[in-house]
XYZ file of C-alpha atoms in Angstrom:
602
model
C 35.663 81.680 116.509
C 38.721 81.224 114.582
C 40.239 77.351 114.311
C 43.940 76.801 115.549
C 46.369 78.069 112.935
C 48.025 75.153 111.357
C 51.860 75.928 110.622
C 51.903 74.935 107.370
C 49.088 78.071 107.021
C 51.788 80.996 106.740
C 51.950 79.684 103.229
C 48.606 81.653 102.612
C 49.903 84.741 104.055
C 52.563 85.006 101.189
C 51.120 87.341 98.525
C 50.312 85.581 94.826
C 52.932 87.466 93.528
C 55.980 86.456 95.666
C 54.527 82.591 95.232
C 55.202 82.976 91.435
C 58.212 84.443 92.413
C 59.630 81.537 94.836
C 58.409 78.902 92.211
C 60.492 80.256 89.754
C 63.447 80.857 91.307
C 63.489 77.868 93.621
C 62.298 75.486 90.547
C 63.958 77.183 87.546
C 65.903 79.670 87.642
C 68.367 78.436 90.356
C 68.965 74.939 89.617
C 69.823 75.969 85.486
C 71.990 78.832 86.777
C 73.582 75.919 89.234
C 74.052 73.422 86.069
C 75.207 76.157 83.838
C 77.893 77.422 86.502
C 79.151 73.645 87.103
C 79.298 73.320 83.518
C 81.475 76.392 83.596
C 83.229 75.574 85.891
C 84.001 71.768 84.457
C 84.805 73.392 81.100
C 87.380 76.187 82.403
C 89.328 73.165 84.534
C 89.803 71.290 81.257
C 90.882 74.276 79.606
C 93.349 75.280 82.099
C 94.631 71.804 82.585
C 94.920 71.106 78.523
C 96.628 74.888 78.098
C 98.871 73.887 81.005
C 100.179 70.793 79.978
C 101.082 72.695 76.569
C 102.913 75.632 78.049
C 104.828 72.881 79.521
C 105.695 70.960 76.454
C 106.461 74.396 74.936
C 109.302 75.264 78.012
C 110.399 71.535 77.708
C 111.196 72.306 74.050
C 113.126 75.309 74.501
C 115.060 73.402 77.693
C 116.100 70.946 75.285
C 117.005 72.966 72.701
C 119.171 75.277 75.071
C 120.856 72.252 76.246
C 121.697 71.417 73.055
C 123.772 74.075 72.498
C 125.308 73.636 75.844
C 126.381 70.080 75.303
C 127.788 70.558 72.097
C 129.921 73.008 73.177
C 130.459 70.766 76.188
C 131.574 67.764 73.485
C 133.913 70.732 71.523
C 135.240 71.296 74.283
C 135.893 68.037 75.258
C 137.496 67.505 71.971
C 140.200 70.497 72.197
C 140.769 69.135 75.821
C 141.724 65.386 74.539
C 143.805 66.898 71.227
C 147.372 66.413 72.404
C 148.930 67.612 69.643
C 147.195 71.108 69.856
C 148.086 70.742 74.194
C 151.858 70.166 73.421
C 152.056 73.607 70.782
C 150.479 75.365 73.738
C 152.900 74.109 76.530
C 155.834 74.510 74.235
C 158.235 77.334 75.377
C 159.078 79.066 72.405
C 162.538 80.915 72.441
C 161.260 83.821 70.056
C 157.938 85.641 68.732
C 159.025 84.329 65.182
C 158.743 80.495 66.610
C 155.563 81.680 67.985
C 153.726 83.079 64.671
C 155.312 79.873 62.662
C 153.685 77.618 65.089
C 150.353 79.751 65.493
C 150.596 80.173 61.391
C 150.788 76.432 61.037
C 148.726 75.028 64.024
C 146.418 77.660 65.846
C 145.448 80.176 63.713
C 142.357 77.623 62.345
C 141.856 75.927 65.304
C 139.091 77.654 66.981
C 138.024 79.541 64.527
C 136.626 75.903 62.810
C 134.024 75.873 65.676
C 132.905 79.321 65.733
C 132.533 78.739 61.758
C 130.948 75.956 61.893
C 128.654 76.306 64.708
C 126.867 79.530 65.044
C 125.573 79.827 68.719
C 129.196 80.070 68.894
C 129.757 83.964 69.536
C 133.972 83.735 70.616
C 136.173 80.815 71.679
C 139.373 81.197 72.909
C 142.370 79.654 75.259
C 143.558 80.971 78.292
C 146.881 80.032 79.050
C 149.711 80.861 81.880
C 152.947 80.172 79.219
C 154.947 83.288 78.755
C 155.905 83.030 75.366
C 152.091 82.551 73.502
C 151.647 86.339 72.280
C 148.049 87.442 72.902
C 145.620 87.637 70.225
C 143.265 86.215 68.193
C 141.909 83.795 70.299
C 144.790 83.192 72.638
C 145.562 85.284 75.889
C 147.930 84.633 78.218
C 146.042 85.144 81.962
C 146.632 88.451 83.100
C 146.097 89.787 86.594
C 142.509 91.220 85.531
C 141.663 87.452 84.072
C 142.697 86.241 87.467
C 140.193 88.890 88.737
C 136.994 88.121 86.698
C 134.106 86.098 88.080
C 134.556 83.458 85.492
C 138.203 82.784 86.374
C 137.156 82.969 90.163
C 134.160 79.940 89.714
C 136.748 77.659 87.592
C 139.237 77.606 89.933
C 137.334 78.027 92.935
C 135.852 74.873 92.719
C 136.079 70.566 91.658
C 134.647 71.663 88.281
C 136.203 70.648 85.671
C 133.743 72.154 83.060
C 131.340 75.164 84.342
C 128.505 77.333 83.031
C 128.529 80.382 84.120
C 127.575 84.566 83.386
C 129.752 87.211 83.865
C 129.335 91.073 83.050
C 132.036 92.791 80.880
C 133.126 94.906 78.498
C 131.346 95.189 75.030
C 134.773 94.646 72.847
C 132.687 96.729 70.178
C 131.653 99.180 72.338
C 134.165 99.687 74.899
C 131.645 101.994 77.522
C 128.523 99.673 76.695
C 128.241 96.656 79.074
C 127.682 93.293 77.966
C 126.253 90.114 79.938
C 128.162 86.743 78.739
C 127.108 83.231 79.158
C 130.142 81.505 78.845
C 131.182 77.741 79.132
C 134.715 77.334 80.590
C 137.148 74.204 80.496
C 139.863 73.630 82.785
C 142.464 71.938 80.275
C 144.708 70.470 82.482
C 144.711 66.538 82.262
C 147.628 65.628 84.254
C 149.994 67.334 86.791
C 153.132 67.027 84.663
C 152.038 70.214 82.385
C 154.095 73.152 83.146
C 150.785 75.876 82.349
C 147.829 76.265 82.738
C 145.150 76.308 80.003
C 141.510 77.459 80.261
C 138.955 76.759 76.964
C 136.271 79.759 77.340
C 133.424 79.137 74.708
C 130.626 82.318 74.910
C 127.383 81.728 73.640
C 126.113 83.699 71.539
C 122.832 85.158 72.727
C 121.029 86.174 70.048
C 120.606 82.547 69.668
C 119.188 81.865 72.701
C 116.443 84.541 72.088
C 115.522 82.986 68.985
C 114.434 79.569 71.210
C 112.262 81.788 73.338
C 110.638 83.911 70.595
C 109.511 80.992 68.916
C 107.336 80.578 71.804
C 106.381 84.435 72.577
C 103.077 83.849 71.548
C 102.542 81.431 74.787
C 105.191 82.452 76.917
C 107.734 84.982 78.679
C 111.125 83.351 79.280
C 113.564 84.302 82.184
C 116.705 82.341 81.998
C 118.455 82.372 85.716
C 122.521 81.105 86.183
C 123.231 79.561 89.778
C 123.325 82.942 91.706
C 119.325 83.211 90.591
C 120.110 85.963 88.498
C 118.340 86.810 85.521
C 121.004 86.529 82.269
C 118.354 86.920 79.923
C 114.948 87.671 79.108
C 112.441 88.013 75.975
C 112.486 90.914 74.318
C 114.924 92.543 76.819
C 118.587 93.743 75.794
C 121.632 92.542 77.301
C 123.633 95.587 76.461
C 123.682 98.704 78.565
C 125.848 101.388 79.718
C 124.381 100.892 83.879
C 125.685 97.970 85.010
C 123.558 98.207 87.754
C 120.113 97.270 85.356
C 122.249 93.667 83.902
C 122.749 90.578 85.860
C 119.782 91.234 88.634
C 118.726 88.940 91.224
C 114.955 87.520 90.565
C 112.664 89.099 92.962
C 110.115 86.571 92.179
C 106.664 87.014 90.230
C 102.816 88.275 91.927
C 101.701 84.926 90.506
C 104.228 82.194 90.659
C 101.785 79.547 90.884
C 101.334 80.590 87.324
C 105.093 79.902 86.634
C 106.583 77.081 84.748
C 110.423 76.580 86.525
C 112.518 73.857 84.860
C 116.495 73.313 85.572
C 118.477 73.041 83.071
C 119.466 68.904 83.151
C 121.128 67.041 85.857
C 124.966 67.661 84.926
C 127.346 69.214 87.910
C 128.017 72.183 85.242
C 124.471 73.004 85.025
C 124.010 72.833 88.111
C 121.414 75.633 89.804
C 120.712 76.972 86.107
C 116.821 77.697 85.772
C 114.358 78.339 83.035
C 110.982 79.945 84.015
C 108.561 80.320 81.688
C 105.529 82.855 82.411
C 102.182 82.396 80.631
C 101.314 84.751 78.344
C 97.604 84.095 79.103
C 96.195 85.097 76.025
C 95.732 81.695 74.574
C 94.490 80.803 77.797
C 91.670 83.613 77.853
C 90.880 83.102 74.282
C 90.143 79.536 75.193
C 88.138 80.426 78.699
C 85.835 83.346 76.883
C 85.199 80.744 73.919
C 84.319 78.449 77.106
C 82.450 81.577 78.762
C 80.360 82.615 75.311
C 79.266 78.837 75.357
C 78.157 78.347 78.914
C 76.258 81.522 77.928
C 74.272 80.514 75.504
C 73.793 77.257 76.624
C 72.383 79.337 80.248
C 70.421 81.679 78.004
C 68.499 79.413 76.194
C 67.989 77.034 78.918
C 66.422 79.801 81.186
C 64.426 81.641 78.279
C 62.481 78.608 77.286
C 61.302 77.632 80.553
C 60.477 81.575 81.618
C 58.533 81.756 78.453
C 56.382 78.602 79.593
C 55.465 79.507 82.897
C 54.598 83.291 81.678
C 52.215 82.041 79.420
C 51.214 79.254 81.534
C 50.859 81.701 84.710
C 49.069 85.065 83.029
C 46.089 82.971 82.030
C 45.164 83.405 85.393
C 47.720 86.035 87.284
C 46.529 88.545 85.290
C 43.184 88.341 86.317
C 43.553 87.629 89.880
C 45.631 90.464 90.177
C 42.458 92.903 88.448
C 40.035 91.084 90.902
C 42.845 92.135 93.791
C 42.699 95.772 92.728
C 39.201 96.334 92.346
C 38.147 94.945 95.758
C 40.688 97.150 97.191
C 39.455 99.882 95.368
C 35.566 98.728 97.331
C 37.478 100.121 100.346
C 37.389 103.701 99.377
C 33.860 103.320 98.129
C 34.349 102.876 94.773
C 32.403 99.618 93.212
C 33.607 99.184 89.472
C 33.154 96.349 87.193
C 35.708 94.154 85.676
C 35.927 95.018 82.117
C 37.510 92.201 80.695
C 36.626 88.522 79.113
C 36.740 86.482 82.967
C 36.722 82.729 81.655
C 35.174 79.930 82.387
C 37.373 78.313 85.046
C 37.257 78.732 88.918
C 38.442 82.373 88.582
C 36.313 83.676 85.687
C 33.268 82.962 88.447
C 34.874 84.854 91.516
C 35.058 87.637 88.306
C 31.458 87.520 87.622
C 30.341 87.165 91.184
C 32.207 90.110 91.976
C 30.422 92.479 88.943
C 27.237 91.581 90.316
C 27.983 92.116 93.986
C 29.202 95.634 92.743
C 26.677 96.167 90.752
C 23.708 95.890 93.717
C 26.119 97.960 96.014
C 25.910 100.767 93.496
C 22.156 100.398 93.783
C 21.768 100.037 97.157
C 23.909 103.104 97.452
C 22.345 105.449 95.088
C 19.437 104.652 97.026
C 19.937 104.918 100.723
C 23.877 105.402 102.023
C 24.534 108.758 100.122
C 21.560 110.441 100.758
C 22.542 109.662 104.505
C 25.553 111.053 104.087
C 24.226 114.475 102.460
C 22.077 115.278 105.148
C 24.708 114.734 107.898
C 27.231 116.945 105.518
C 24.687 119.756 105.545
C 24.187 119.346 108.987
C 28.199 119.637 109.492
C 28.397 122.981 107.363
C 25.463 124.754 109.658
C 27.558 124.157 112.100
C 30.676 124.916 110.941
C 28.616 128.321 109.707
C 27.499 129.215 113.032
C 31.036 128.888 114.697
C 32.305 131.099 112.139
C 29.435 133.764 113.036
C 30.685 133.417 116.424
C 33.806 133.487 115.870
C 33.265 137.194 113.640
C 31.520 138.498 116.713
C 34.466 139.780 118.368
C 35.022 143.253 117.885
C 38.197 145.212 117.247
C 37.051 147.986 117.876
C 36.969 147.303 121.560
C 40.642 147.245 121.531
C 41.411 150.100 119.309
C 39.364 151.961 122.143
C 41.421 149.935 124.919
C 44.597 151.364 123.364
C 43.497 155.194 123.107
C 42.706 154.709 126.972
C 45.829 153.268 127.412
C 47.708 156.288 125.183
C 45.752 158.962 127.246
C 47.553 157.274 130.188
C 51.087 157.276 128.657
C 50.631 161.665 127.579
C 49.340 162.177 131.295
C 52.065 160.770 132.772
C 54.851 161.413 130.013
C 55.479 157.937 129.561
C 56.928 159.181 125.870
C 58.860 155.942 124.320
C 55.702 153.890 125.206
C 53.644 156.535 124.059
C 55.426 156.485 120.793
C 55.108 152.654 120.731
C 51.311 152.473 121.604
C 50.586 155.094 118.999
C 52.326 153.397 116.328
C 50.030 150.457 117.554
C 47.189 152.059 117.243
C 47.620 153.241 113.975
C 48.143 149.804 112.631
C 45.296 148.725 114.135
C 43.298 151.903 112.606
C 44.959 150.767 109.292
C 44.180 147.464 109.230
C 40.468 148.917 110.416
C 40.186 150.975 107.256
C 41.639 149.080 105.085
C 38.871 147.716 102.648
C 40.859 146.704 99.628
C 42.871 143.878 99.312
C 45.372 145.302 97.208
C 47.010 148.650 98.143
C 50.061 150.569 97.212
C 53.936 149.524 97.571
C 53.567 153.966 99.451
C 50.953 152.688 101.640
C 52.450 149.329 102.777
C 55.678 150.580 102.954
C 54.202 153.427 106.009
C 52.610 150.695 107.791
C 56.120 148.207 107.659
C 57.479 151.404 109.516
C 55.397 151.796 111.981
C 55.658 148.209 112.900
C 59.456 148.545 112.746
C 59.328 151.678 114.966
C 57.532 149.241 117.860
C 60.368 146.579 116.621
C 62.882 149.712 117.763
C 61.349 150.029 120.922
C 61.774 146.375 121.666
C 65.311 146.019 120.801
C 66.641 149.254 121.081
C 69.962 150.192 119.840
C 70.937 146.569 119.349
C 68.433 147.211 115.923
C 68.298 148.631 112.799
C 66.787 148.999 109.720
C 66.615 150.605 106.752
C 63.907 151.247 103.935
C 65.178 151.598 100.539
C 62.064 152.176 98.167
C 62.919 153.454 94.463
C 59.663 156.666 94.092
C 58.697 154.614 90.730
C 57.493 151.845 92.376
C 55.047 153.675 94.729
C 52.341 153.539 93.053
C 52.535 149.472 92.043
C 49.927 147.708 93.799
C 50.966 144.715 95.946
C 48.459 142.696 98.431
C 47.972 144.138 101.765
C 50.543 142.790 104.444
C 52.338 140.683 102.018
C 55.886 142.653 102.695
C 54.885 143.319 106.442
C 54.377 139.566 107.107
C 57.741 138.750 105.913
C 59.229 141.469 108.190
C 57.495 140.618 110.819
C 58.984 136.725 110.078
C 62.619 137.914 109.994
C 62.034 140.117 113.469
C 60.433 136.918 115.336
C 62.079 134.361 113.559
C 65.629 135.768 112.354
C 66.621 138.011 115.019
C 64.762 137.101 118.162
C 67.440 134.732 118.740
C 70.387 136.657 117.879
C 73.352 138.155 120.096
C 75.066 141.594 119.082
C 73.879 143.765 116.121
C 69.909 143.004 114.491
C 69.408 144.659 111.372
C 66.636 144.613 108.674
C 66.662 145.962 105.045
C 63.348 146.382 103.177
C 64.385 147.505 99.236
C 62.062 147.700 96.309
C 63.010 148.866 92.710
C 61.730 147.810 89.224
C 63.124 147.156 85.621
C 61.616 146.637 82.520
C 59.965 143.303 83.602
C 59.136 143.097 87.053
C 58.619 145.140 90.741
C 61.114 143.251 93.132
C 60.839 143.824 96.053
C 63.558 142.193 98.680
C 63.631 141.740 102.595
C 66.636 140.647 104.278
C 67.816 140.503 107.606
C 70.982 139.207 109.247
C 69.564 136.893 111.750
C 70.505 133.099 112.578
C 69.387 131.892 108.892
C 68.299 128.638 107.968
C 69.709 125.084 106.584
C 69.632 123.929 103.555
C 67.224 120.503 104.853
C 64.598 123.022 106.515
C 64.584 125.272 103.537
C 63.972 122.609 100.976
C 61.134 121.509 103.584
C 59.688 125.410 103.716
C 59.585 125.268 99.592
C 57.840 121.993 98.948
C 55.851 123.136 101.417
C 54.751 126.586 100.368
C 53.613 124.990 97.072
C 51.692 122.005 98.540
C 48.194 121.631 98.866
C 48.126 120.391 102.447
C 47.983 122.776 105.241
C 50.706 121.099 108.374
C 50.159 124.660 110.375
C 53.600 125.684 109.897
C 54.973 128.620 108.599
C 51.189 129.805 107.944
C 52.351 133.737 107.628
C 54.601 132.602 104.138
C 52.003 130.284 102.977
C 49.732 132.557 103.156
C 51.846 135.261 101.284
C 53.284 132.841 98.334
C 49.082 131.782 97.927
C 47.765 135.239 97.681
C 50.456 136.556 95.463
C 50.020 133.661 93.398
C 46.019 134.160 93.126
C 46.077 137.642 92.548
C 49.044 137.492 89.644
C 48.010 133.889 88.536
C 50.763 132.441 89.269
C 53.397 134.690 87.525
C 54.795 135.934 90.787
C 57.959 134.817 92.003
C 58.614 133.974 95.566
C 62.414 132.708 96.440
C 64.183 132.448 99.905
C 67.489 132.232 100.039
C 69.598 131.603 103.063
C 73.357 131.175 104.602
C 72.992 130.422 108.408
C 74.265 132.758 111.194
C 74.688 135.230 108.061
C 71.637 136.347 106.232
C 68.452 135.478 104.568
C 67.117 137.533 102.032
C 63.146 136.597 100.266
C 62.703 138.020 97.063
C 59.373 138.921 95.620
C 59.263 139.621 91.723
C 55.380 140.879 90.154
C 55.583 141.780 86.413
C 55.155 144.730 86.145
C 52.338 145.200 83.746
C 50.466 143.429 86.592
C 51.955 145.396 89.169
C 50.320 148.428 87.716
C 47.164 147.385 86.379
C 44.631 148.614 88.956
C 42.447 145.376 87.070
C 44.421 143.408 88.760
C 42.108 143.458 92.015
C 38.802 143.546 90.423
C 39.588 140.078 88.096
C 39.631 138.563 91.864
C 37.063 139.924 93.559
């Protein structure tokens, strides 16, 4: 009587195998992989913390630098603002054009054009003015009613301001049809309320310059430079020409990753106010950095998990190895068959359960030779008597006794005119006198061909005129010998099988022609078919070995043609349900009419 299972038993249960398995995964493998991924994972923080902080520096730098520009022009303007000299020339009413150019010849014509020279961000600066007499040109205008229209004129005066930066679109002045995005900054020059005009200072940037600053960085970053209205006035490597307006000063829809996104305003003075700078990783650098990480984590994972595996394989086969041979050969006991372990066993615990094992097998062998199989010899020969006397029994039944039965019954039929049975029971008989007669197993394509028509002729009978057939047998191949019954069977498959089941129309066609390399012979009907999953089945199982009583009338077919041709015969169904299915035979044809054929199987 078993003892009560302890819990901590199951562990016993677990085969040897799976124990290795769980000690290496649970002891080495998972807590390296868990290291190596925390290392990872350490490592790629740093990285993308250190790369961070740089990207950062880099959009500080270009902030700086863009503001540098912007506050100088802030200071020139500042400085042509507070020259009162150059203020008085342009609120001086001047009673002629010559006064004008003597004045402008003297005075302006240098005056902003010493800026522009001297600084070269500096892409146009100019005064707008409301005094009637300054002629426009150069870089004096007097406002017209399309200044008083543009958005730049519109945020000056529209609000406290005294100095704004702002974009505008407008005309390319070198390219009239071509738009042109401006980033201007604009001075309101009027210091006091006794001035009789008013004077604007409009200084555009030139923005080539400003895409210089952000292609130093391209290798790190993609700029996007936004005005108050968060619209983009420039980007790297994009134009700020075109001939749509519609594709230049668009709002920002945002970015897929804007935690990724490095935003900075542009200082903390009222005429950069809302002015933005966002800088978008590049994130090469950044993957360069986390594969160099990855490759190293790698490495460091491979080697730590290689040297340990290597230990416990060696450390393990000294004995897995072995158990697992002493495993298979008492399994192999099972189906009686005792073999030694051919190998050096060892001297530890398991080289001993190795050598008591070869000797238990060996006196089982002995003990086997000796008593158990002659035992089981006598009761096989007892078993075949047996089987040999049910088969004599079984071959006791006459068939002659009904081939006499249906001449009886045909006598019958004549007496009373009973002709369509008469016709059917005749047929009948005939097959049975056939089948009687027939000696040989292999007779001609003529002689089965007569006996698939009789049988079709009771098939008639059955169905009536819901069947047909036909019989379409080329005279060359009538003398090719086939087995007996090997066409019949499959007709006689297609009438119970195909179209027993069948509504409307039955029809059968038996054909059989030759060319120069085999007798083919084809039966098709246009019953209810058969899928492609039970037609794989009937296949693999025509050619197996194991009999499952199914479809015994084709297995027995494919088996005999493929005895009596040695298996060059060919034997293929094919099938489209509720359509057709047609089985081909194909015998070469030098077999088909070699009358050796037969006697090589007798």
């Amino acid at each position: 009587m078993r003892g009560k299972r302890k819990p901590s038993a199951f562990v016993n249960d677990i085969p040897l195998k799976y124990k290795f398995l769980f000690i290496y995964l649970l002891c080495v493998l998972v807590p390296i992989l868990s290291i190596n991924a925390l290392f990872y994972v350490q490592i790629s923080r740093n990285v993308d913390a250190r790369e961070r902080e740089n990207l950062e520096i880099s959009v500080d730098r270009v902030v700086y630098d863009l503001m540098q520009i912007v506050n100088e022009c802030v200071a020139i303007s500042n400085t042509v603002a507070a020259d009162r000299a150059f203020n008085e020339i342009m609120d001086y009413s001047y009673p002629d054009n010559e006064a004008y150019y003597e004045a402008y010849n003297n005075t302006l014509r240098d005056k902003m054009r010493q800026y522009s020279n001297l600084h070269s961000y500096i892409y146009w600066m100019g005064v707008y003015t409301t005094n009637p007499t300054i002629q426009n040109g150069s870089n004096y205008f007097i406002l017209s009613d399309n200044d008083k229209k543009s958005e730049w004129y519109r945020k000056i005066t529209g609000g406290p301001d005294k100095v704004l930066l702002t974009s505008y679109q407008g005309t390319n002045p070198l390219n009239p049809p071509q738009q042109e995005v401006y980033v201007s900054l604009i001075r309101n020059m009027d210091n006091s309320t006794g001035q009789p005009y008013h004077k604007y200072l409009r200084i555009d940037l030139r923005l080539n310059n400003v895409q210089e600053l952000f292609q130093k960085e391209r290798e790190y970053l993609q700029f996007k430079l936004l005005d108050e209205q968060n619209r983009i006035v420039l980007e790297s490597d994009h134009s700020y020409f075109s001939l749509d307006s519609n594709v230049l000063l668009q709002a920002d829809t945002g970015s897929s990753q804007p935690s990724k996104q490095i935003v900075r305003t542009l200082g903390t003075a009222g005429y950069t106010n809302g002015w933005r700078l966002i800088g978008t990783p590049e994130g090469r650098v950044v993957n360069h950095e986390m594969s160099h990480a990855l490759r190293i984590s790698l490495i460091f994972a491979v080697l730590t998990i290689i040297i340990p595996t290597l230990l416990m394989i060696v450390i393990l086969q000294s004995y897995n190895l072995r158990v697992k041979l002493l495993y298979k050969h008492m399994k192999l006991v099972k189906y009686e068959q005792f073999e030694n372990i051919d190998m050096y066993e060892g001297k530890d615990e398991i080289g001993g359960l190795i050598r008591s094992f070869n000797l238990m097998t060996e006196k089982i062998r002995n003990l086997i030779n000796d008593v158990y199989k002659l035992e089981i010899q006598k009761k096989d020969l007892e078993l075949e008597q047996v089987r040999a006397e049910l088969n004599y029994l079984e071959s006791q039944v006459d068939p002659h006794f009904l081939f006499n039965t249906l001449n009886a019954i045909l006598v019958i039929c004549k007496k009373y005119k009973y002709e369509e049975v008469t016709d059917v029971i005749r047929n009948l008989a005939l097959i049975l006198r056939r089948l009687l007669s027939w000696k040989d197993d292999l007779i001609t394509v003529e002689e089965e061909v007569s006996f698939i028509e009789m049988y079709l002729q009771i098939e008639k009978f059955r169905f009536q005129n819901r069947f047909t057939y036909d019989i379409d047998i080329s005279p060359a191949v009538l003398k090719c010998r086939i087995p007996k019954m090997s066409v019949q069977v499959l007709v006689e498959n297609s009438c119970k099988h195909g179209l027993q089941s069948v509504k409307g129309a039955r029809r059968i066609h038996v054909s059989a022609s030759m060319n120069d390399e085999a007798l083919i012979i084809v039966v098709t009907d246009n019953g209810k078919g058969i899928d492609q999953e039970k037609l794989k089945w009937i296949e693999s199982h025509l050619k197996s070995e194991q009999d499952s009583g199914s479809n015994i009338g084709l297995r027995n077919v494919y088996k005999r043609l493929m005895m009596y041709y040695d298996g060059r015969a060919g034997f293929t169904i094919e099938s489209t349900e509720y359509e057709q299915t047609a089985i081909t035979i194909k015998i070469p044809i030098e077999l088909a009419l070699d009358p050796k054929v037969e006697e090589s199987h007798v």
